[in-house]
CSV table of C-alpha atoms in Angstrom, one decimal:
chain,number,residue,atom,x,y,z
A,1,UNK,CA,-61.9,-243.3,246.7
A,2,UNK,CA,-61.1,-240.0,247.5
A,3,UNK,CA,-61.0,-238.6,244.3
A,4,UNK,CA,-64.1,-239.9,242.9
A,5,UNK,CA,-65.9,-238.5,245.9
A,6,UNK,CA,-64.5,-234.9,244.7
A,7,UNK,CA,-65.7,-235.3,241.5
A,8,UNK,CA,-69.1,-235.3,242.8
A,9,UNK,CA,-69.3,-231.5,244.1
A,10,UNK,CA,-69.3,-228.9,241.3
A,11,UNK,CA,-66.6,-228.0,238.6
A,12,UNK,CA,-65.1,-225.5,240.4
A,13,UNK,CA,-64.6,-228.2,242.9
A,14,UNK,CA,-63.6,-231.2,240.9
A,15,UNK,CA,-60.8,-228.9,239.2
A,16,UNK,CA,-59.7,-228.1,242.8
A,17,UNK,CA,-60.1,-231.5,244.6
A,18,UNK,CA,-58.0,-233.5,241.2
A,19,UNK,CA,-55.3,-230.2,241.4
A,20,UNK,CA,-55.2,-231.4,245.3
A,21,UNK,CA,-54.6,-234.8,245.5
A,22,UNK,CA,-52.4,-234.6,242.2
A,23,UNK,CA,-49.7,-232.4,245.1
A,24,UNK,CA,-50.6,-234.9,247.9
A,25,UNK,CA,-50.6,-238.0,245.9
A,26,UNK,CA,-47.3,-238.1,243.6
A,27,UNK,CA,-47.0,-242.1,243.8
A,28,UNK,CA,-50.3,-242.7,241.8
A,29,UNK,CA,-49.6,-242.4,238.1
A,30,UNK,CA,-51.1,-240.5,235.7
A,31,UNK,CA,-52.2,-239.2,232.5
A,32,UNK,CA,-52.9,-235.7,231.5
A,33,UNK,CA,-56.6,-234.9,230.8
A,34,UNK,CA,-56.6,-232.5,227.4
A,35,UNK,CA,-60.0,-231.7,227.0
A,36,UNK,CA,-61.8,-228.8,228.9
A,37,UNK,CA,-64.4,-231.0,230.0
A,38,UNK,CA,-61.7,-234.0,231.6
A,39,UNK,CA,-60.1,-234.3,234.9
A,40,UNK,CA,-57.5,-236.8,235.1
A,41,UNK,CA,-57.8,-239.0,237.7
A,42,UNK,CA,-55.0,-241.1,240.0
A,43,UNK,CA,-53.7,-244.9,238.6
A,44,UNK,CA,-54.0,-243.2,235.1
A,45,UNK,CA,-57.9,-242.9,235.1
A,46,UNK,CA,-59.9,-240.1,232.6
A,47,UNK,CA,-63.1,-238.3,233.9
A,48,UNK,CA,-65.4,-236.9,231.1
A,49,UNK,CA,-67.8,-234.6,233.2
A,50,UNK,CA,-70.6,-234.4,230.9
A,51,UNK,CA,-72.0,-231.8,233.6
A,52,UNK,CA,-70.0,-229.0,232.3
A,53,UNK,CA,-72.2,-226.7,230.1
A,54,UNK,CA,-69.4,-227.6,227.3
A,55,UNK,CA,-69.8,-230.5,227.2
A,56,UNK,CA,-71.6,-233.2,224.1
A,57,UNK,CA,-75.2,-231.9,223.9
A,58,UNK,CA,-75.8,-234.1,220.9
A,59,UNK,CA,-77.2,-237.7,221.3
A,60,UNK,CA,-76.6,-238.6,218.1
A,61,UNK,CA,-72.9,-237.6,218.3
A,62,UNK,CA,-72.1,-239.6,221.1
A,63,UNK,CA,-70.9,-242.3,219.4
A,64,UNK,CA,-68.4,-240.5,217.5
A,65,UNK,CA,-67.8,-238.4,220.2
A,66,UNK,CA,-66.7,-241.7,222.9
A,67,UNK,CA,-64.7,-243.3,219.9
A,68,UNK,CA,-62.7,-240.7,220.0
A,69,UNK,CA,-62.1,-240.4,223.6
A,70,UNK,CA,-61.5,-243.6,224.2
A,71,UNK,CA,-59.1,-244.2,221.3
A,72,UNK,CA,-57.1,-240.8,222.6
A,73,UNK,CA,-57.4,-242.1,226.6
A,74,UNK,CA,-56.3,-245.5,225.6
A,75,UNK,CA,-53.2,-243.8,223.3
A,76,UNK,CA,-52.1,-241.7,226.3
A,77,UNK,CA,-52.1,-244.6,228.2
A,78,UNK,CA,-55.6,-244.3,230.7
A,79,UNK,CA,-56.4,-247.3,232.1
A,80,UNK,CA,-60.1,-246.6,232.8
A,81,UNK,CA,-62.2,-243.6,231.1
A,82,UNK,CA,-65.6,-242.4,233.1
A,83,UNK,CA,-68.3,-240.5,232.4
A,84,UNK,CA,-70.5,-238.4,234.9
A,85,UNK,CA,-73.4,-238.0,233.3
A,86,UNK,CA,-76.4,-235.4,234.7
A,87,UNK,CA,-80.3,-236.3,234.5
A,88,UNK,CA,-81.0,-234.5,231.0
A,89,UNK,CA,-78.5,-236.5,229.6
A,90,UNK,CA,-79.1,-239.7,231.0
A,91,UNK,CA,-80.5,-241.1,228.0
A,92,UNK,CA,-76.5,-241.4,226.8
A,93,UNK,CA,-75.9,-244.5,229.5
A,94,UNK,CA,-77.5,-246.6,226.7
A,95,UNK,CA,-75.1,-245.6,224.6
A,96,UNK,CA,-72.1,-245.5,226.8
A,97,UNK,CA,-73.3,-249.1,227.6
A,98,UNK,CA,-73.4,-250.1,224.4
A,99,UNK,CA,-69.9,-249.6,224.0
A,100,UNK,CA,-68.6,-250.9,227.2
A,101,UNK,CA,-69.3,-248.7,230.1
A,102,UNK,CA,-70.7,-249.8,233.3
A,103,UNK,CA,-72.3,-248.1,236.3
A,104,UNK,CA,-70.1,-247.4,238.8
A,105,UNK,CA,-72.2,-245.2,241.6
A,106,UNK,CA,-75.3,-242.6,241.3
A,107,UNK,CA,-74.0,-239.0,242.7
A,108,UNK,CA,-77.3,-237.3,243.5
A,109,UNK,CA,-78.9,-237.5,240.7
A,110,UNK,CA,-76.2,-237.8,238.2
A,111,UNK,CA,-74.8,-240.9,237.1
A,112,UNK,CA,-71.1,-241.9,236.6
A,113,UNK,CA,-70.1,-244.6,234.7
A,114,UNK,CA,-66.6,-246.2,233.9
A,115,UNK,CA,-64.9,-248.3,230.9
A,116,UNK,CA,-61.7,-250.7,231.8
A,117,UNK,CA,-59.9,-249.5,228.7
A,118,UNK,CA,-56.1,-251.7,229.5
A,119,UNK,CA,-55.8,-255.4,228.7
A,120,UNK,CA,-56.6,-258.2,231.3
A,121,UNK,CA,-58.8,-257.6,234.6
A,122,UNK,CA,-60.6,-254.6,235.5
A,123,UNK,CA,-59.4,-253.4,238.1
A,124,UNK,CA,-62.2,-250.3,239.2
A,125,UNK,CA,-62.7,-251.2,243.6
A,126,UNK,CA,-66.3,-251.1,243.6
A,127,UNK,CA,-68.2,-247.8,244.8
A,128,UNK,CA,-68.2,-247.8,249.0
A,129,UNK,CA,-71.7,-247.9,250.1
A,130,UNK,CA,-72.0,-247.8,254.7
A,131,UNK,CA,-75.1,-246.9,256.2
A,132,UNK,CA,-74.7,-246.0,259.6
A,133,UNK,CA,-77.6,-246.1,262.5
A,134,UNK,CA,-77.4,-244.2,265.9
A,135,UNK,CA,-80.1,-244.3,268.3
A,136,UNK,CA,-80.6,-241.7,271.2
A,137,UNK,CA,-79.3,-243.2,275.0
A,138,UNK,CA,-82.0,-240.3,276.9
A,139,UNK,CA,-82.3,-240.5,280.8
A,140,UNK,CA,-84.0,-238.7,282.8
A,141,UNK,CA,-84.0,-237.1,286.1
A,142,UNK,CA,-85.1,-240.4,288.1
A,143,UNK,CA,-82.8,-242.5,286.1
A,144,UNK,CA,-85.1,-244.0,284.0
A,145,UNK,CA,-84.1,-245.2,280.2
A,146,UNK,CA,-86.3,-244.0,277.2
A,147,UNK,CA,-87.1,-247.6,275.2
A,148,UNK,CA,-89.6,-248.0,272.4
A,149,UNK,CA,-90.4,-251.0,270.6
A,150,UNK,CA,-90.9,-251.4,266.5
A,151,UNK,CA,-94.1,-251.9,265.4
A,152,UNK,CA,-94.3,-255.3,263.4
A,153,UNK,CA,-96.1,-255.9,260.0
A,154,UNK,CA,-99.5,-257.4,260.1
A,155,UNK,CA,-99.2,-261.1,260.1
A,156,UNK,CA,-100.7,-263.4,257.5
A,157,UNK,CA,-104.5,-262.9,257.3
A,158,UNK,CA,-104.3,-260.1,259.7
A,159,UNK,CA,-104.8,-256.5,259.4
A,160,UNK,CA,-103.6,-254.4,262.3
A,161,UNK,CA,-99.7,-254.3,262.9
A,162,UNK,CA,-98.7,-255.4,266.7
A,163,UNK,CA,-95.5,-253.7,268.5
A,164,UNK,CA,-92.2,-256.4,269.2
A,165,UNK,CA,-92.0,-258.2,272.1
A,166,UNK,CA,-88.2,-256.6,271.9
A,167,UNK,CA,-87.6,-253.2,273.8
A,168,UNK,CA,-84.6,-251.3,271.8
A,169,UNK,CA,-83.3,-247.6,272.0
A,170,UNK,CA,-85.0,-245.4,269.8
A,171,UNK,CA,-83.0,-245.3,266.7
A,172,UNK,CA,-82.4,-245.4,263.0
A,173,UNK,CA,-80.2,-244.8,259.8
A,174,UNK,CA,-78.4,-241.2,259.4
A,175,UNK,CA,-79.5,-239.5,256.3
A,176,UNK,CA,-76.3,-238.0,254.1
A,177,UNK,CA,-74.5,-235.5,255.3
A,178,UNK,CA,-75.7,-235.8,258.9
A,179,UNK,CA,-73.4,-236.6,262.1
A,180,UNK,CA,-74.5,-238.9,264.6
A,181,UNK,CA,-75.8,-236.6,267.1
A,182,UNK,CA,-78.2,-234.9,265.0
A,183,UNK,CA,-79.6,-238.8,263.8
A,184,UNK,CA,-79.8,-239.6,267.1
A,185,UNK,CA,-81.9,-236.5,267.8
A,186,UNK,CA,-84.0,-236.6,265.1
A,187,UNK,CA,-85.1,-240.7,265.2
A,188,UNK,CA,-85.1,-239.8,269.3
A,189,UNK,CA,-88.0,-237.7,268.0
A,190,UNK,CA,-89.6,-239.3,264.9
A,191,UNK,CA,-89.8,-242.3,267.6
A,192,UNK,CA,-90.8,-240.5,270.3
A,193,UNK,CA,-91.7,-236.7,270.5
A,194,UNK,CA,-89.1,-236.4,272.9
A,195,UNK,CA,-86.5,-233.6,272.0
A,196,UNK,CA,-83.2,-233.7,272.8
């Protein structure tokens, strides 16, 4: 999981992050990526970062272009090939389909798709997806404990939403990237106006 999660920064960090784990991780096998667009990946996986201002500009020649690769991958012994493909050449996962890929997670805006190329069950864990809530615990000087309640939809045949009957802390999902103090902070305020 780790080192697809590299491959999502930039190329300077995907070289980095696979040249990292490769010194950490010596059980995993693998195979070694040729091209100057690859990064080979551990349990014998291949990463073609289509990213990389090198890399197969050419619609047309994708076909070609993935034939090769995965005849090459599946010669040096790769058990799955992927693809990272960015938004102006997102019009190659139809291709990439076509010939076997699936849809493994979205990075941003990019998209990265993987192809079981060994015999018998695939074998690619599924991307991780957690979304993690916080809510703000505020007291104040007498003691008191800041509650809100949700506001519900309108009901059936009714216009105006009514708030639960529930009291809760004020709370909600983190966005990417944030820690739990700053979520709590910010739905604290979205919900309230209260700073913390």
């Amino acid at each position: 999981m780790r080192a697809i999660m590299l491959l999502l920064l930039g190329r300077r960090a995907v070289r980095c992050g696979a040249y990292a784990l490769r010194r950490r991780s010596t059980k995993a096998p693998r195979i070694r990526a040729t091209a100057a667009d690859e990064v080979d990946l551990p349990y014998r996986g291949v990463l073609a970062d289509l990213r990389l201002p090198d890399s197969l500009k050419d619609e047309d020649a994708f076909d070609a272009w993935a034939e090769e690769r995965e005849r090459r991958w599946t010669r040096d012994g790769a058990l799955s090939g992927w693809l990272t493909l960015p938004p102006e050449k997102a019009a190659l996962a139809t291709h990439a389909w076509r010939r076997g890929f699936k849809l493994h997670h979205c990075a941003g805006d990019d998209l990265v798709l993987y192809k079981w190329l060994a015999e018998g069950e695939d074998k690619v864990p599924p991307w991780g997806n957690t979304q993690i809530g916080c809510a703000g615990f505020v007291v104040n000087d007498k003691g008191e404990l800041l509650v809100v309640r949700e506001w519900q939809p309108p009901k059936e045949g009714q216009t105006t939403r009514e708030p639960s009957q529930n009291w809760k802390l004020p709370g909600g999902l983190a966005d990417a990237g944030e820690s739990f103090f700053e979520c709590a902070a910010r739905e604290t305020f979205e919900e309230t106006g209260i700073q913390c």
